mmCIF file of N, CA and C in Angstrom:
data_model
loop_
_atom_site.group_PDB
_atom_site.id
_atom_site.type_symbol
_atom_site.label_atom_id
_atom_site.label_comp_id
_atom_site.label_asym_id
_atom_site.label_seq_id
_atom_site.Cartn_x
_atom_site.Cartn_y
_atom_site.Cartn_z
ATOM 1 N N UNK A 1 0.839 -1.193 0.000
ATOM 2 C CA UNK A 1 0.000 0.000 0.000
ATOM 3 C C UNK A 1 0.878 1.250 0.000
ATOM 4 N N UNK A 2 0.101 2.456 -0.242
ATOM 5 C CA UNK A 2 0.802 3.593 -0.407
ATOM 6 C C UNK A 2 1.205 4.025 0.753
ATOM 7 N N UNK A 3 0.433 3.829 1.796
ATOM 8 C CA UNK A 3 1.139 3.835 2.987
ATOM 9 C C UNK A 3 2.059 3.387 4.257
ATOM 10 N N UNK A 4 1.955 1.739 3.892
ATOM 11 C CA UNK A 4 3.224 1.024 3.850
ATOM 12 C C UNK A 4 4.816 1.570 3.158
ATOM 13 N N UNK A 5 4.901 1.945 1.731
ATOM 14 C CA UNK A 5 5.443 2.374 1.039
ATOM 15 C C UNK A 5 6.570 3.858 1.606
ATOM 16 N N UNK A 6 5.418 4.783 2.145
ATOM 17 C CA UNK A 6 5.741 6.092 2.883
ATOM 18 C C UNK A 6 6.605 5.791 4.248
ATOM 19 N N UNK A 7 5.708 4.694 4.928
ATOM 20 C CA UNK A 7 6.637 4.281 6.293
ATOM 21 C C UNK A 7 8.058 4.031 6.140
ATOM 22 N N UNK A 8 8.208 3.091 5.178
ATOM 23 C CA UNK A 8 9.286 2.192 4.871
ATOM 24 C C UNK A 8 10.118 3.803 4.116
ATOM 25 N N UNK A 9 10.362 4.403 3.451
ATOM 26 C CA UNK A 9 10.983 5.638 3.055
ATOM 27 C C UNK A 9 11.318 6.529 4.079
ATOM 28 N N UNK A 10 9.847 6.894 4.655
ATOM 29 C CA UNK A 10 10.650 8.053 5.678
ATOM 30 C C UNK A 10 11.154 7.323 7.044
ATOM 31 N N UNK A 11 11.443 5.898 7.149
ATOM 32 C CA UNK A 11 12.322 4.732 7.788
ATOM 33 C C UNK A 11 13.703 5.156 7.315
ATOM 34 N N UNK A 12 13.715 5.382 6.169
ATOM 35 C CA UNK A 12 15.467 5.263 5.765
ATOM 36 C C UNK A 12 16.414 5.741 6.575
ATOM 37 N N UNK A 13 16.333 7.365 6.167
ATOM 38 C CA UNK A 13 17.315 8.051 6.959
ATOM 39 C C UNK A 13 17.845 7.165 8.167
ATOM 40 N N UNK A 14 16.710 6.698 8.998
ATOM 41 C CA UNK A 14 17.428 6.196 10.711
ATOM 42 C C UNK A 14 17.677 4.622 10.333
ATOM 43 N N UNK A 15 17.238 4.175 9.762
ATOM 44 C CA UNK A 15 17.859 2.598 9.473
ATOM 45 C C UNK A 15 19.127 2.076 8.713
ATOM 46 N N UNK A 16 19.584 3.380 8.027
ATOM 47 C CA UNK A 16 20.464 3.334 7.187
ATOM 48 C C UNK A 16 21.604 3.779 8.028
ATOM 49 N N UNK A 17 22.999 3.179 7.795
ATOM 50 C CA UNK A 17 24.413 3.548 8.647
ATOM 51 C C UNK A 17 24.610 4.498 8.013
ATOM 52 N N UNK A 18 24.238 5.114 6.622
ATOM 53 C CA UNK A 18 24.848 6.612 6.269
ATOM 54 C C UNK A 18 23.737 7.062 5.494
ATOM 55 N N UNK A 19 24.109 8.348 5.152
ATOM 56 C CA UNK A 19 22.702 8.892 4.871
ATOM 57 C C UNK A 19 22.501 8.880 3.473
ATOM 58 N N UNK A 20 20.923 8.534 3.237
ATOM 59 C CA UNK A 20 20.469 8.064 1.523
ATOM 60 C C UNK A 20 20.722 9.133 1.077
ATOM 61 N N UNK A 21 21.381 8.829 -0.179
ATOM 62 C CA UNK A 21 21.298 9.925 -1.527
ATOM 63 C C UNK A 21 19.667 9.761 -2.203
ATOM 64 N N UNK A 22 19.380 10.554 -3.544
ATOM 65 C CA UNK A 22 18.524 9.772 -4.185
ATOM 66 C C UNK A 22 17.802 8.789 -4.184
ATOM 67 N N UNK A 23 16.403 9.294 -4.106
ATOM 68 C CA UNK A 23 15.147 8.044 -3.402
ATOM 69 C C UNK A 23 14.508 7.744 -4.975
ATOM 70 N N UNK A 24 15.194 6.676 -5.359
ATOM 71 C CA UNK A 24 14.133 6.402 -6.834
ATOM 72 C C UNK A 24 13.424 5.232 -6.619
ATOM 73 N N UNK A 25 12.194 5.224 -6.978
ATOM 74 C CA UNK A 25 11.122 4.388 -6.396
ATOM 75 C C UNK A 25 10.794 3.604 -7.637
ATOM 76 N N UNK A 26 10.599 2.072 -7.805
ATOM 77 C CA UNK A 26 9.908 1.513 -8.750
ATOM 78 C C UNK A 26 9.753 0.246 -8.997
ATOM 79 N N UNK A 27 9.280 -0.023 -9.555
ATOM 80 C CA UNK A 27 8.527 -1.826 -9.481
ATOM 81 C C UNK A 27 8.544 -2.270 -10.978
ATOM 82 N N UNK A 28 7.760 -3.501 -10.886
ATOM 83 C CA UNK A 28 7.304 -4.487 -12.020
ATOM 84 C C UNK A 28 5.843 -4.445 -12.430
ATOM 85 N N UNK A 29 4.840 -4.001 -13.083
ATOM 86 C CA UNK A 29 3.424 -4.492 -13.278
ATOM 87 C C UNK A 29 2.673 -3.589 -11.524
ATOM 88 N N UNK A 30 2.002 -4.499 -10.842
ATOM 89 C CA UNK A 30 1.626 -3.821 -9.788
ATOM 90 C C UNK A 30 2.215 -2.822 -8.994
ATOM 91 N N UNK A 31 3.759 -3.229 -8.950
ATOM 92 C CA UNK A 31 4.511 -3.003 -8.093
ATOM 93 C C UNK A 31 5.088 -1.720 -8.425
ATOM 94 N N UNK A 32 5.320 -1.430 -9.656
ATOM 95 C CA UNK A 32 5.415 -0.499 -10.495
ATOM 96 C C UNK A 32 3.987 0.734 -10.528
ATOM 97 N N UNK A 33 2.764 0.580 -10.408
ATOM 98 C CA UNK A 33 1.973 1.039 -10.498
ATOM 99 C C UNK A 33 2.014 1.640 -8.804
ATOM 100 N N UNK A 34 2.236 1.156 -7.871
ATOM 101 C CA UNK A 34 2.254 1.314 -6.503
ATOM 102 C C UNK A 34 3.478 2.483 -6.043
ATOM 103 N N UNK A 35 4.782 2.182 -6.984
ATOM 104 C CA UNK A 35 5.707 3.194 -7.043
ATOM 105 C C UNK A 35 4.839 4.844 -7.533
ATOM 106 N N UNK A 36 4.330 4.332 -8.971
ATOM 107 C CA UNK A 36 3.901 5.473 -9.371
ATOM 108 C C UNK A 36 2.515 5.922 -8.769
ATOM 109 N N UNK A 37 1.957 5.612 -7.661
ATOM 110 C CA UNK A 37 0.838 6.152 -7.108
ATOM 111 C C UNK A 37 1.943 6.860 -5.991
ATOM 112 N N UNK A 38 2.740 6.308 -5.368
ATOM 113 C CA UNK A 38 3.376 6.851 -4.184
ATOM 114 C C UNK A 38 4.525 8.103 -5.306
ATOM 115 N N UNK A 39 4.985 8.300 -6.032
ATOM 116 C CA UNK A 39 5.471 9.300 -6.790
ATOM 117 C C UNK A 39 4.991 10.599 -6.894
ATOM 118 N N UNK A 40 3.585 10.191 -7.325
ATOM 119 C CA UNK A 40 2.885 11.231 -7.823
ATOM 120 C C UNK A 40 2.228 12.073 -6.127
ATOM 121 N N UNK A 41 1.868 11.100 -5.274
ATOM 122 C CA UNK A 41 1.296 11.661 -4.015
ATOM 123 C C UNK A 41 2.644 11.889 -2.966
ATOM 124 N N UNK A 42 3.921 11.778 -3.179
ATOM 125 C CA UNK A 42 4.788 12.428 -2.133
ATOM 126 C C UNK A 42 6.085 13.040 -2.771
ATOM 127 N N UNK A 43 5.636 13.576 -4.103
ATOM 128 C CA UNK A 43 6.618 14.131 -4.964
ATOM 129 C C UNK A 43 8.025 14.299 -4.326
ATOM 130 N N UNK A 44 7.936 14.918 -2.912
ATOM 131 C CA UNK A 44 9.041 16.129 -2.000
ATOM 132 C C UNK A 44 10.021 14.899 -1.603
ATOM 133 N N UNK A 45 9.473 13.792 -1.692
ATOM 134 C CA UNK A 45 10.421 12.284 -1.071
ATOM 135 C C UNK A 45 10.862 11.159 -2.053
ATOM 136 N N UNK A 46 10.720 11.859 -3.337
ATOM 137 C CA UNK A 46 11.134 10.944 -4.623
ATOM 138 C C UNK A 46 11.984 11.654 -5.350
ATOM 139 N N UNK A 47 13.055 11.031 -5.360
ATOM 140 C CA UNK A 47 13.965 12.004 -6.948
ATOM 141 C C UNK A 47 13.639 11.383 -8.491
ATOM 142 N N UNK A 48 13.039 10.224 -8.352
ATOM 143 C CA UNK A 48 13.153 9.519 -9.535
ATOM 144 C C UNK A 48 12.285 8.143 -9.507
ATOM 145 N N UNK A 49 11.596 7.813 -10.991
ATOM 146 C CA UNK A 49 11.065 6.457 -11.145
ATOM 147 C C UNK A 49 11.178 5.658 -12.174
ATOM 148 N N UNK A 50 11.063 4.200 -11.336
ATOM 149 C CA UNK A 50 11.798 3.315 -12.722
ATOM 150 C C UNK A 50 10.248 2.396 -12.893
ATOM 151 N N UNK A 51 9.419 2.430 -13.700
ATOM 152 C CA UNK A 51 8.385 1.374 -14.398
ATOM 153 C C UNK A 51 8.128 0.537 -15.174
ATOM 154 N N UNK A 52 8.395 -0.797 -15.055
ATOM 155 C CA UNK A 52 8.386 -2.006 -15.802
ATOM 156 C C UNK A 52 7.080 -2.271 -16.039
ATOM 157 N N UNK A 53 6.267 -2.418 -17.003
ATOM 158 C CA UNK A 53 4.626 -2.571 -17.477
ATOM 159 C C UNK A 53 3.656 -2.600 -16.122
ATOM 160 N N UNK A 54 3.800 -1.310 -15.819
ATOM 161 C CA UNK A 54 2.603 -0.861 -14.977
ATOM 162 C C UNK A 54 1.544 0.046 -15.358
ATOM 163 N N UNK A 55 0.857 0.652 -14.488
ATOM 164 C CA UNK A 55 -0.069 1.650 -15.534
ATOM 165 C C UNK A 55 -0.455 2.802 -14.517
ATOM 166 N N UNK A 56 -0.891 3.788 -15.246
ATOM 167 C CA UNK A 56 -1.467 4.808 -14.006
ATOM 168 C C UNK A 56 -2.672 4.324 -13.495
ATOM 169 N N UNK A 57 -3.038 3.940 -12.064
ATOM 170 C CA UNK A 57 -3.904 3.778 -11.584
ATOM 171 C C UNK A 57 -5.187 4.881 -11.506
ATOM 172 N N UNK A 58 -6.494 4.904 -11.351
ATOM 173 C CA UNK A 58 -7.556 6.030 -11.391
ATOM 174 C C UNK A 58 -8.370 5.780 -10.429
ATOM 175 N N UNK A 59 -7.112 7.075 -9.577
ATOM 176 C CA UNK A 59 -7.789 7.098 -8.348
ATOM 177 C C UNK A 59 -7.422 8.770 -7.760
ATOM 178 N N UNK A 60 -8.304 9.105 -7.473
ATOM 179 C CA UNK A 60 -8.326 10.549 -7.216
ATOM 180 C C UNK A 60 -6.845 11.609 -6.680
ATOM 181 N N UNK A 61 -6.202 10.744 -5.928
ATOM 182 C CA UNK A 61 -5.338 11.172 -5.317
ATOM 183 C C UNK A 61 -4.243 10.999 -6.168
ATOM 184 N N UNK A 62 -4.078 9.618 -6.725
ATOM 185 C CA UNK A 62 -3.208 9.754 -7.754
ATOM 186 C C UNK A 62 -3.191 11.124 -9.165
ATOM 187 N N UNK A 63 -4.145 11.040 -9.623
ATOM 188 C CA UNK A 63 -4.669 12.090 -10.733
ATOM 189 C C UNK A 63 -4.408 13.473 -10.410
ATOM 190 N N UNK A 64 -4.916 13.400 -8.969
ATOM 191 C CA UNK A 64 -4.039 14.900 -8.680
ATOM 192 C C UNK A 64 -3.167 15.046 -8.170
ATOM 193 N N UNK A 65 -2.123 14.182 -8.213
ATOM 194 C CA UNK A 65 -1.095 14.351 -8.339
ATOM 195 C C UNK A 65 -0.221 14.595 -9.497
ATOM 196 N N UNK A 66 -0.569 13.871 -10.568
ATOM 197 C CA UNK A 66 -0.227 14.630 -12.317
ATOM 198 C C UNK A 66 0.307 16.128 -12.069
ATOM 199 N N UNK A 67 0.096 16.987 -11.581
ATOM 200 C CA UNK A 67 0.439 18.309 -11.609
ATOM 201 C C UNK A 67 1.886 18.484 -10.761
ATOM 202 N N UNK A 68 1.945 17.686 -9.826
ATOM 203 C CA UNK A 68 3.729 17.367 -9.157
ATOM 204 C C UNK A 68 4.453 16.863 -10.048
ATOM 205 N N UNK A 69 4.095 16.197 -11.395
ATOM 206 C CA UNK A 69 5.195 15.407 -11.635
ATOM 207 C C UNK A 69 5.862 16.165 -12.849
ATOM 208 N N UNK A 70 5.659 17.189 -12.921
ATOM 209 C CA UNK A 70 6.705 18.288 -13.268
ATOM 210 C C UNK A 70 8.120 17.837 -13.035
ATOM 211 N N UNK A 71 9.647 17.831 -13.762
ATOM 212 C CA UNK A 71 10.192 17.235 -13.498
ATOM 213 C C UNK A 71 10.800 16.263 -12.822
ATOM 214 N N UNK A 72 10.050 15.251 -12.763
ATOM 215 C CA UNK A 72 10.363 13.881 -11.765
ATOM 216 C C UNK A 72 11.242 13.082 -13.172
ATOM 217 N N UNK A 73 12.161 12.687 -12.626
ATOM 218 C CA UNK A 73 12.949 11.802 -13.846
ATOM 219 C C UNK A 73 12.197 10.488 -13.914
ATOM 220 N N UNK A 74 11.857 10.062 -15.301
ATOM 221 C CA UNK A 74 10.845 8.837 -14.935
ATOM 222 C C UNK A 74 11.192 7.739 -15.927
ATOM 223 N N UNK A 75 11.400 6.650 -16.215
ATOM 224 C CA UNK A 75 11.842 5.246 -17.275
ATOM 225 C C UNK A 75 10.093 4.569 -16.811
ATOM 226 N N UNK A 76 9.542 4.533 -17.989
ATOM 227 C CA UNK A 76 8.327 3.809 -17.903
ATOM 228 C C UNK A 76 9.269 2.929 -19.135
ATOM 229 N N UNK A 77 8.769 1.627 -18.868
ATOM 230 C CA UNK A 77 9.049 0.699 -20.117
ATOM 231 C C UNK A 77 7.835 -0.528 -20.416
ATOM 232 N N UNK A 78 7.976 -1.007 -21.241
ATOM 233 C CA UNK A 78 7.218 -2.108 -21.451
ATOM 234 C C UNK A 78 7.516 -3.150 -22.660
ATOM 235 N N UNK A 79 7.845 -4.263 -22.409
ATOM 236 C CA UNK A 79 8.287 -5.556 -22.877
ATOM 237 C C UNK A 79 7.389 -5.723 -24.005
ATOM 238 N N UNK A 80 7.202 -6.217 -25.180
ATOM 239 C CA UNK A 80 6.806 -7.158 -26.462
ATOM 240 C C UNK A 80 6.474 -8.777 -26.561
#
C-alpha cells in the first residue's frame, strides 16, 4: 500500500548507517503502479522512477497528483 510504502521511506534516513542519496522508487506491473501512485502523491520524497509494465492507476489522489510530476525523472518501459 501507499502507505506502507511512505513508512518504509521516511524509515530510511534512521535505518540506514549513512545517509540516503537519491530516493528512486519503482517496481514491475503492480509493483510499479504502486511506485507510481506513491510518486505522484509524495513528490518532495522521490527524486526519480523506474516502471516495468505498470499503468497509471484512477484514483483521485493519484490524478491529482499529475500536476507534481513536473520534473520527476521517470523510465516507464514495457516488454513485447
Amino acid at each position: 500500500s501507499l502507505e506502507t510504502l511512505a513508512a518504509f521511506v521516511a524509515a530510511l534516513p534512521t535505518a540506514l548507517p549513512v545517509k540516503p542519496g537519491p530516493i528512486i522508487v519503482g517496481g514491475f506491473s503492480q509493483g510499479g503502479t504502486t511506485a507510481l501512485g506513491y510518486a505522484l502523491t509524495h513528490r518532495n520524497h522521490v527524486d526519480g522512477l523506474l516502471m516495468f509494465s505498470g499503468f497509471l492507476a484512477s484514483h483521485p489522489a493519484v490524478e491529482a497528483g499529475l500536476a507534481n510530476a513536473a520534473g520527476l525523472p521517470v523510465f516507464w518501459g514495457h516488454g513485447t
